[in-house]
Amino acid sequence: MSLTVSIRKRLSRTFCLETAFETANEQGLAGCLGILGASGSGKSMTLKCIAGIAIPDEGHIAVNGRVLFDSKRKINLKPQARRVGYLFQNYALFPQMTVLENITAALLLSKQERNRKAAQWIGRFGLAGLEDRYPAQLSGGQQQRTALARMLIREPELILLDEPFSALDTSLREQMQLQLLELLESRNDVIMVTHSRDEAYKLCGELLVMDAGRVLKKGKTKGLFQNPGSIPVARITGCKNISPIKRTGERELFALDWGLSLCTALPIEDVITHVGIRAHDLQAVWEARPDAYNCVRIAITRHSEEPFEQVLLFTNADARTQEERGEIWWKYSKYMFQEIPKQLFIPPESLLLLRS
Protein backbone atom coordinates (compact mmCIF):
# COMPACT_ATOMS: atom_id res chain seq x y z
CA MET A 1 0.00 0.00 0.00
CA SER A 2 1.27 3.45 -0.89
CA LEU A 3 -0.33 6.62 0.42
CA THR A 4 0.59 10.21 -0.39
CA VAL A 5 -0.87 13.03 1.69
CA SER A 6 -0.05 16.72 1.36
CA ILE A 7 -2.90 18.88 2.62
CA ARG A 8 -3.72 22.17 4.26
CA LYS A 9 -6.95 22.97 6.07
CA ARG A 10 -7.60 25.93 8.34
CA LEU A 11 -9.89 24.97 11.21
CA SER A 12 -9.89 28.23 13.16
CA ARG A 13 -8.04 31.54 13.35
CA THR A 14 -5.42 29.91 15.56
CA PHE A 15 -5.19 26.36 14.17
CA CYS A 16 -4.25 25.18 10.70
CA LEU A 17 -3.73 21.54 9.72
CA GLU A 18 -0.73 21.49 7.42
CA THR A 19 0.52 17.93 7.07
CA ALA A 20 2.47 15.99 4.47
CA PHE A 21 3.73 12.39 4.50
CA GLU A 22 4.16 9.34 2.30
CA THR A 23 4.04 5.63 2.99
CA ALA A 24 5.22 2.86 0.68
CA ASN A 25 5.17 -0.58 2.31
CA GLU A 26 6.86 -3.37 0.40
CA GLN A 27 4.55 -5.91 -1.17
CA GLY A 28 3.68 -8.59 1.36
CA LEU A 29 5.05 -6.62 4.29
CA ALA A 30 2.16 -6.26 6.73
CA GLY A 31 2.00 -3.48 9.25
CA CYS A 32 0.15 -0.49 10.63
CA LEU A 33 1.11 3.16 10.39
CA GLY A 34 0.31 4.93 13.65
CA ILE A 35 -0.40 8.63 14.03
CA LEU A 36 0.50 9.64 17.58
CA GLY A 37 -0.22 12.98 19.17
CA ALA A 38 -2.08 14.79 21.93
CA SER A 39 -5.76 15.69 21.65
CA GLY A 40 -6.24 18.56 19.22
CA SER A 41 -3.05 17.92 17.26
CA GLY A 42 -4.91 17.22 14.00
CA LYS A 43 -4.73 13.42 13.95
CA SER A 44 -8.44 12.68 13.45
CA MET A 45 -8.89 15.52 10.98
CA THR A 46 -6.09 14.03 8.88
CA LEU A 47 -8.02 10.74 8.71
CA LYS A 48 -11.27 12.53 7.87
CA CYS A 49 -9.60 14.33 4.98
CA ILE A 50 -8.25 11.02 3.62
CA ALA A 51 -11.70 9.42 3.94
CA GLY A 52 -13.46 12.36 2.28
CA ILE A 53 -15.52 13.23 5.37
CA ALA A 54 -13.73 16.58 5.54
CA ILE A 55 -12.40 18.54 2.55
CA PRO A 56 -8.95 20.18 2.70
CA ASP A 57 -8.58 23.78 1.55
CA GLU A 58 -5.80 22.66 -0.76
CA GLY A 59 -3.50 19.74 -1.41
CA HIS A 60 -3.27 16.23 -2.80
CA ILE A 61 -4.24 12.73 -1.54
CA ALA A 62 -3.57 9.49 -3.44
CA VAL A 63 -3.78 5.78 -2.58
CA ASN A 64 -1.75 3.33 -4.68
CA GLY A 65 -1.45 6.00 -7.35
CA ARG A 66 -5.22 6.60 -7.47
CA VAL A 67 -6.00 10.26 -6.78
CA LEU A 68 -8.69 10.82 -4.14
CA PHE A 69 -8.27 14.58 -3.83
CA ASP A 70 -6.38 17.22 -5.77
CA SER A 71 -7.30 20.85 -5.34
CA LYS A 72 -5.42 22.01 -8.45
CA ARG A 73 -7.07 19.41 -10.71
CA LYS A 74 -10.49 19.85 -9.06
CA ILE A 75 -10.63 16.19 -8.02
CA ASN A 76 -12.60 15.29 -4.89
CA LEU A 77 -13.98 11.75 -4.87
CA LYS A 78 -17.02 11.12 -2.70
CA PRO A 79 -16.38 8.98 0.41
CA GLN A 80 -18.29 6.05 -1.16
CA ALA A 81 -15.98 6.08 -4.20
CA ARG A 82 -12.69 6.22 -2.30
CA ARG A 83 -12.61 2.56 -1.18
CA VAL A 84 -11.50 3.75 2.25
CA GLY A 85 -12.82 2.07 5.41
CA TYR A 86 -13.21 4.38 8.41
CA LEU A 87 -13.78 3.21 11.99
CA PHE A 88 -15.15 6.07 14.10
CA GLN A 89 -14.31 6.48 17.78
CA ASN A 90 -17.94 5.81 18.73
CA TYR A 91 -18.31 3.18 15.93
CA ALA A 92 -21.29 5.06 14.36
CA LEU A 93 -23.56 1.99 14.08
CA PHE A 94 -27.09 2.57 12.84
CA PRO A 95 -29.19 2.27 16.04
CA GLN A 96 -32.35 1.14 14.23
CA MET A 97 -30.55 -1.71 12.43
CA THR A 98 -29.58 -5.15 13.71
CA VAL A 99 -26.01 -6.45 13.70
CA LEU A 100 -26.63 -8.25 10.41
CA GLU A 101 -28.28 -5.20 8.85
CA ASN A 102 -25.45 -2.94 9.97
CA ILE A 103 -22.81 -5.23 8.51
CA THR A 104 -24.57 -5.58 5.16
CA ALA A 105 -25.78 -1.99 4.83
CA ALA A 106 -25.05 -0.44 1.43
CA LEU A 107 -23.77 -3.71 -0.07
CA LEU A 108 -25.05 -3.77 -3.64
CA LEU A 109 -25.55 -7.54 -3.76
CA SER A 110 -28.44 -9.97 -3.65
CA LYS A 111 -29.77 -10.77 -0.19
CA GLN A 112 -28.36 -14.29 -0.39
CA GLU A 113 -24.90 -13.04 -1.37
CA ARG A 114 -24.97 -10.32 1.33
CA ASN A 115 -25.81 -12.86 4.02
CA ARG A 116 -23.14 -15.26 2.76
CA LYS A 117 -20.43 -12.62 2.96
CA ALA A 118 -21.73 -11.38 6.32
CA ALA A 119 -21.56 -14.89 7.79
CA GLN A 120 -17.82 -14.99 7.11
CA TRP A 121 -17.15 -11.80 9.06
CA ILE A 122 -19.67 -12.62 11.79
CA GLY A 123 -17.78 -15.85 12.39
CA ARG A 124 -14.37 -14.21 12.26
CA PHE A 125 -15.30 -11.55 14.83
CA GLY A 126 -17.21 -13.84 17.21
CA LEU A 127 -20.63 -12.29 16.54
CA ALA A 128 -22.52 -15.53 15.92
CA GLY A 129 -25.83 -15.50 17.80
CA LEU A 130 -25.93 -11.69 17.87
CA GLU A 131 -27.16 -11.15 14.31
CA ASP A 132 -30.65 -9.96 15.38
CA ARG A 133 -29.54 -7.68 18.21
CA TYR A 134 -29.50 -3.90 18.00
CA PRO A 135 -26.44 -1.77 18.93
CA ALA A 136 -28.00 -0.73 22.26
CA GLN A 137 -28.12 -4.43 23.21
CA LEU A 138 -24.38 -4.95 22.57
CA SER A 139 -21.35 -4.47 24.77
CA GLY A 140 -18.64 -2.00 23.74
CA GLY A 141 -16.48 -4.78 22.36
CA GLN A 142 -19.38 -6.29 20.39
CA GLN A 143 -20.17 -2.87 18.92
CA GLN A 144 -16.56 -2.43 17.85
CA ARG A 145 -16.42 -5.88 16.23
CA THR A 146 -19.67 -5.14 14.39
CA ALA A 147 -18.26 -1.85 13.11
CA LEU A 148 -15.05 -3.58 12.00
CA ALA A 149 -17.03 -6.28 10.17
CA ARG A 150 -19.19 -3.61 8.46
CA MET A 151 -16.04 -1.83 7.31
CA LEU A 152 -14.06 -4.88 6.14
CA ILE A 153 -16.91 -6.60 4.28
CA ARG A 154 -16.63 -3.82 1.68
CA GLU A 155 -12.99 -4.82 0.99
CA PRO A 156 -11.53 -1.32 1.35
CA GLU A 157 -8.20 -0.42 -0.21
CA LEU A 158 -7.21 1.51 2.92
CA ILE A 159 -8.35 1.12 6.55
CA LEU A 160 -8.49 4.10 8.91
CA LEU A 161 -8.92 3.52 12.65
CA ASP A 162 -9.70 6.60 14.75
CA GLU A 163 -8.86 5.94 18.43
CA PRO A 164 -10.35 2.42 18.12
CA PHE A 165 -9.91 1.50 21.81
CA SER A 166 -10.77 4.76 23.56
CA ALA A 167 -14.34 3.66 24.41
CA LEU A 168 -13.33 0.29 25.90
CA ASP A 169 -12.39 -0.60 29.47
CA THR A 170 -8.86 -1.83 30.20
CA SER A 171 -9.43 -5.60 30.03
CA LEU A 172 -11.53 -5.41 26.87
CA ARG A 173 -9.07 -2.97 25.32
CA GLU A 174 -6.21 -5.47 25.63
CA GLN A 175 -8.38 -8.27 24.22
CA MET A 176 -9.35 -6.17 21.20
CA GLN A 177 -5.74 -5.09 20.66
CA LEU A 178 -4.80 -8.76 20.30
CA GLN A 179 -7.59 -9.25 17.76
CA LEU A 180 -6.38 -6.21 15.83
CA LEU A 181 -2.83 -7.61 15.85
CA GLU A 182 -4.19 -10.77 14.21
CA LEU A 183 -5.90 -8.62 11.58
CA LEU A 184 -2.68 -6.69 10.89
CA GLU A 185 -0.71 -9.88 10.29
CA SER A 186 -2.19 -10.14 6.80
CA ARG A 187 -2.54 -6.45 5.86
CA ASN A 188 -0.31 -3.47 5.11
CA ASP A 189 -3.06 -0.93 4.53
CA VAL A 190 -3.99 0.27 8.03
CA ILE A 191 -3.57 3.72 9.57
CA MET A 192 -4.43 4.11 13.25
CA VAL A 193 -4.79 7.34 15.18
CA THR A 194 -4.02 7.19 18.90
CA HIS A 195 -2.92 9.37 21.77
CA SER A 196 -1.59 6.32 23.66
CA ARG A 197 2.13 5.70 23.22
CA ASP A 198 1.63 2.13 24.53
CA GLU A 199 -0.92 1.35 21.79
CA ALA A 200 1.33 2.90 19.17
CA TYR A 201 4.35 0.89 20.31
CA LYS A 202 2.43 -2.38 20.49
CA LEU A 203 0.48 -2.16 17.24
CA CYS A 204 2.32 0.10 14.80
CA GLY A 205 5.42 -0.81 12.84
CA GLU A 206 5.80 2.78 11.67
CA LEU A 207 4.85 5.96 13.46
CA LEU A 208 3.98 9.51 12.54
CA VAL A 209 4.19 12.01 15.42
CA MET A 210 1.97 15.09 15.11
CA ASP A 211 1.67 18.29 17.08
CA ALA A 212 -0.28 21.50 16.39
CA GLY A 213 -1.39 20.29 12.96
CA ARG A 214 2.06 19.37 11.67
CA VAL A 215 4.15 16.22 11.32
CA LEU A 216 7.13 16.36 13.66
CA LYS A 217 8.76 13.05 12.75
CA LYS A 218 8.08 9.81 10.91
CA GLY A 219 9.96 6.52 11.18
CA LYS A 220 10.07 2.97 12.47
CA THR A 221 8.29 2.94 15.83
CA LYS A 222 11.03 1.34 17.93
CA GLY A 223 13.72 3.48 16.35
CA LEU A 224 11.67 6.62 16.94
CA PHE A 225 11.24 5.78 20.64
CA GLN A 226 14.97 5.08 20.94
CA ASN A 227 15.92 8.30 19.17
CA PRO A 228 13.08 10.87 19.18
CA GLY A 229 15.51 13.59 18.14
CA SER A 230 13.62 16.61 19.51
CA ILE A 231 11.97 17.70 22.75
CA PRO A 232 8.35 17.65 21.40
CA VAL A 233 8.72 14.12 19.99
CA ALA A 234 10.36 12.91 23.22
CA ARG A 235 7.50 14.31 25.31
CA ILE A 236 4.78 12.89 23.04
CA THR A 237 6.43 9.46 23.21
CA GLY A 238 6.37 9.62 27.01
CA CYS A 239 9.76 10.93 28.15
CA LYS A 240 9.25 12.67 31.51
CA ASN A 241 12.85 13.65 32.28
CA ILE A 242 14.30 16.39 30.05
CA SER A 243 17.01 18.90 30.98
CA PRO A 244 18.95 21.58 29.10
CA ILE A 245 22.64 20.76 28.81
CA LYS A 246 26.10 22.22 28.58
CA ARG A 247 28.36 20.21 26.28
CA THR A 248 31.64 19.40 28.09
CA GLY A 249 33.21 16.92 25.68
CA GLU A 250 32.63 14.89 22.53
CA ARG A 251 30.56 12.39 24.56
CA GLU A 252 30.17 14.29 27.83
CA LEU A 253 27.56 16.77 28.99
CA PHE A 254 26.32 18.54 32.11
CA ALA A 255 22.54 18.38 32.74
CA LEU A 256 21.79 21.86 34.09
CA ASP A 257 18.45 21.05 35.77
CA TRP A 258 19.85 18.04 37.64
CA GLY A 259 23.45 19.00 38.35
CA LEU A 260 24.67 15.80 36.69
CA SER A 261 27.74 15.12 34.57
CA LEU A 262 26.87 12.35 32.11
CA CYS A 263 28.69 10.28 29.50
CA THR A 264 26.81 9.46 26.30
CA ALA A 265 27.05 6.49 23.95
CA LEU A 266 26.90 8.74 20.88
CA PRO A 267 28.84 11.91 20.01
CA ILE A 268 27.03 15.09 20.99
CA GLU A 269 26.39 17.22 17.92
CA ASP A 270 26.36 21.01 18.12
CA VAL A 271 22.57 21.13 17.51
CA ILE A 272 21.87 19.14 20.71
CA THR A 273 20.44 21.39 23.44
CA HIS A 274 18.80 18.93 25.86
CA VAL A 275 19.12 15.41 27.26
CA GLY A 276 16.25 13.05 28.06
CA ILE A 277 15.98 9.99 30.30
CA ARG A 278 12.97 7.69 30.16
CA ALA A 279 11.60 6.91 33.61
CA HIS A 280 11.99 3.14 33.16
CA ASP A 281 15.64 3.30 32.04
CA LEU A 282 17.19 4.15 35.42
CA GLN A 283 18.89 1.21 37.16
CA ALA A 284 19.35 0.51 40.87
CA VAL A 285 22.92 0.49 42.25
CA TRP A 286 23.52 -1.53 45.41
CA GLU A 287 27.32 -1.53 45.60
CA ALA A 288 29.84 1.24 45.08
CA ARG A 289 30.95 1.39 41.42
CA PRO A 290 34.67 1.86 40.77
CA ASP A 291 34.02 4.23 37.85
CA ALA A 292 30.91 5.94 39.32
CA TYR A 293 30.11 7.66 36.01
CA ASN A 294 26.43 8.33 35.24
CA CYS A 295 25.51 7.53 38.85
CA VAL A 296 23.33 9.77 40.99
CA ARG A 297 22.67 9.71 44.72
CA ILE A 298 18.96 10.28 45.19
CA ALA A 299 17.01 12.52 47.56
CA ILE A 300 13.37 11.39 47.41
CA THR A 301 10.80 14.17 47.00
CA ARG A 302 7.62 12.18 46.18
CA HIS A 303 6.62 8.53 46.11
CA SER A 304 3.42 6.90 44.86
CA GLU A 305 2.22 3.41 44.06
CA GLU A 306 0.46 2.14 40.95
CA PRO A 307 -1.10 -1.34 40.62
CA PHE A 308 2.14 -2.92 39.39
CA GLU A 309 4.72 -0.14 39.59
CA GLN A 310 6.29 2.27 42.02
CA VAL A 311 6.68 5.89 40.94
CA LEU A 312 9.54 7.75 42.59
CA LEU A 313 10.44 11.40 42.11
CA PHE A 314 13.85 12.48 43.36
CA THR A 315 16.55 15.10 43.04
CA ASN A 316 20.31 14.81 42.88
CA ALA A 317 21.46 14.57 46.52
CA ASP A 318 24.80 16.11 45.53
CA ALA A 319 23.34 19.10 43.68
CA ARG A 320 25.19 22.29 44.55
CA THR A 321 22.46 24.88 43.87
CA GLN A 322 18.68 25.09 43.96
CA GLU A 323 18.64 25.35 40.14
CA GLU A 324 20.27 21.89 39.96
CA ARG A 325 17.59 20.22 42.09
CA GLY A 326 15.09 19.53 39.33
CA GLU A 327 12.96 16.43 39.93
CA ILE A 328 13.65 13.20 38.05
CA TRP A 329 11.02 10.49 37.53
CA TRP A 330 11.84 6.82 38.11
CA LYS A 331 9.33 4.00 37.46
CA TYR A 332 10.08 0.41 38.42
CA SER A 333 8.26 -2.86 39.12
CA LYS A 334 6.92 -2.98 42.67
CA TYR A 335 8.06 -6.60 42.85
CA MET A 336 11.65 -5.85 41.88
CA PHE A 337 12.97 -5.09 45.37
CA GLN A 338 11.71 -4.14 48.82
CA GLU A 339 14.26 -1.47 49.73
CA ILE A 340 14.78 1.74 47.76
CA PRO A 341 18.41 2.08 46.61
CA LYS A 342 20.39 5.17 47.56
CA GLN A 343 22.00 5.44 44.14
CA LEU A 344 20.89 4.98 40.51
CA PHE A 345 22.78 4.38 37.29
CA ILE A 346 21.85 5.99 33.97
CA PRO A 347 23.08 3.83 31.04
CA PRO A 348 24.82 5.97 28.39
CA GLU A 349 22.94 4.18 25.60
CA SER A 350 19.62 5.19 27.23
CA LEU A 351 20.32 8.93 27.11
CA LEU A 352 18.22 10.76 24.53
CA LEU A 353 20.09 13.57 22.77
CA LEU A 354 17.51 16.18 21.83
CA ARG A 355 17.17 19.37 19.82
CA SER A 356 14.89 22.14 21.01
Coordinates of C-alpha atoms in Angstrom, one line a residue, residues 11 15 17 35-45 89 162-163 166 193-197 209-214 235-236:
L11 CA -9.9 25.0 11.2
F15 CA -5.2 26.4 14.2
L17 CA -3.7 21.5 9.7
I35 CA -0.4 8.6 14.0
L36 CA 0.5 9.6 17.6
G37 CA -0.2 13.0 19.2
A38 CA -2.1 14.8 21.9
S39 CA -5.8 15.7 21.7
G40 CA -6.2 18.6 19.2
S41 CA -3.0 17.9 17.3
G42 CA -4.9 17.2 14.0
K43 CA -4.7 13.4 14.0
S44 CA -8.4 12.7 13.4
M45 CA -8.9 15.5 11.0
Q89 CA -14.3 6.5 17.8
D162 CA -9.7 6.6 14.8
E163 CA -8.9 5.9 18.4
S166 CA -10.8 4.8 23.6
V193 CA -4.8 7.3 15.2
T194 CA -4.0 7.2 18.9
H195 CA -2.9 9.4 21.8
S196 CA -1.6 6.3 23.7
R197 CA 2.1 5.7 23.2
V209 CA 4.2 12.0 15.4
M210 CA 2.0 15.1 15.1
D211 CA 1.7 18.3 17.1
A212 CA -0.3 21.5 16.4
G213 CA -1.4 20.3 13.0
R214 CA 2.1 19.4 11.7
R235 CA 7.5 14.3 25.3
I236 CA 4.8 12.9 23.0

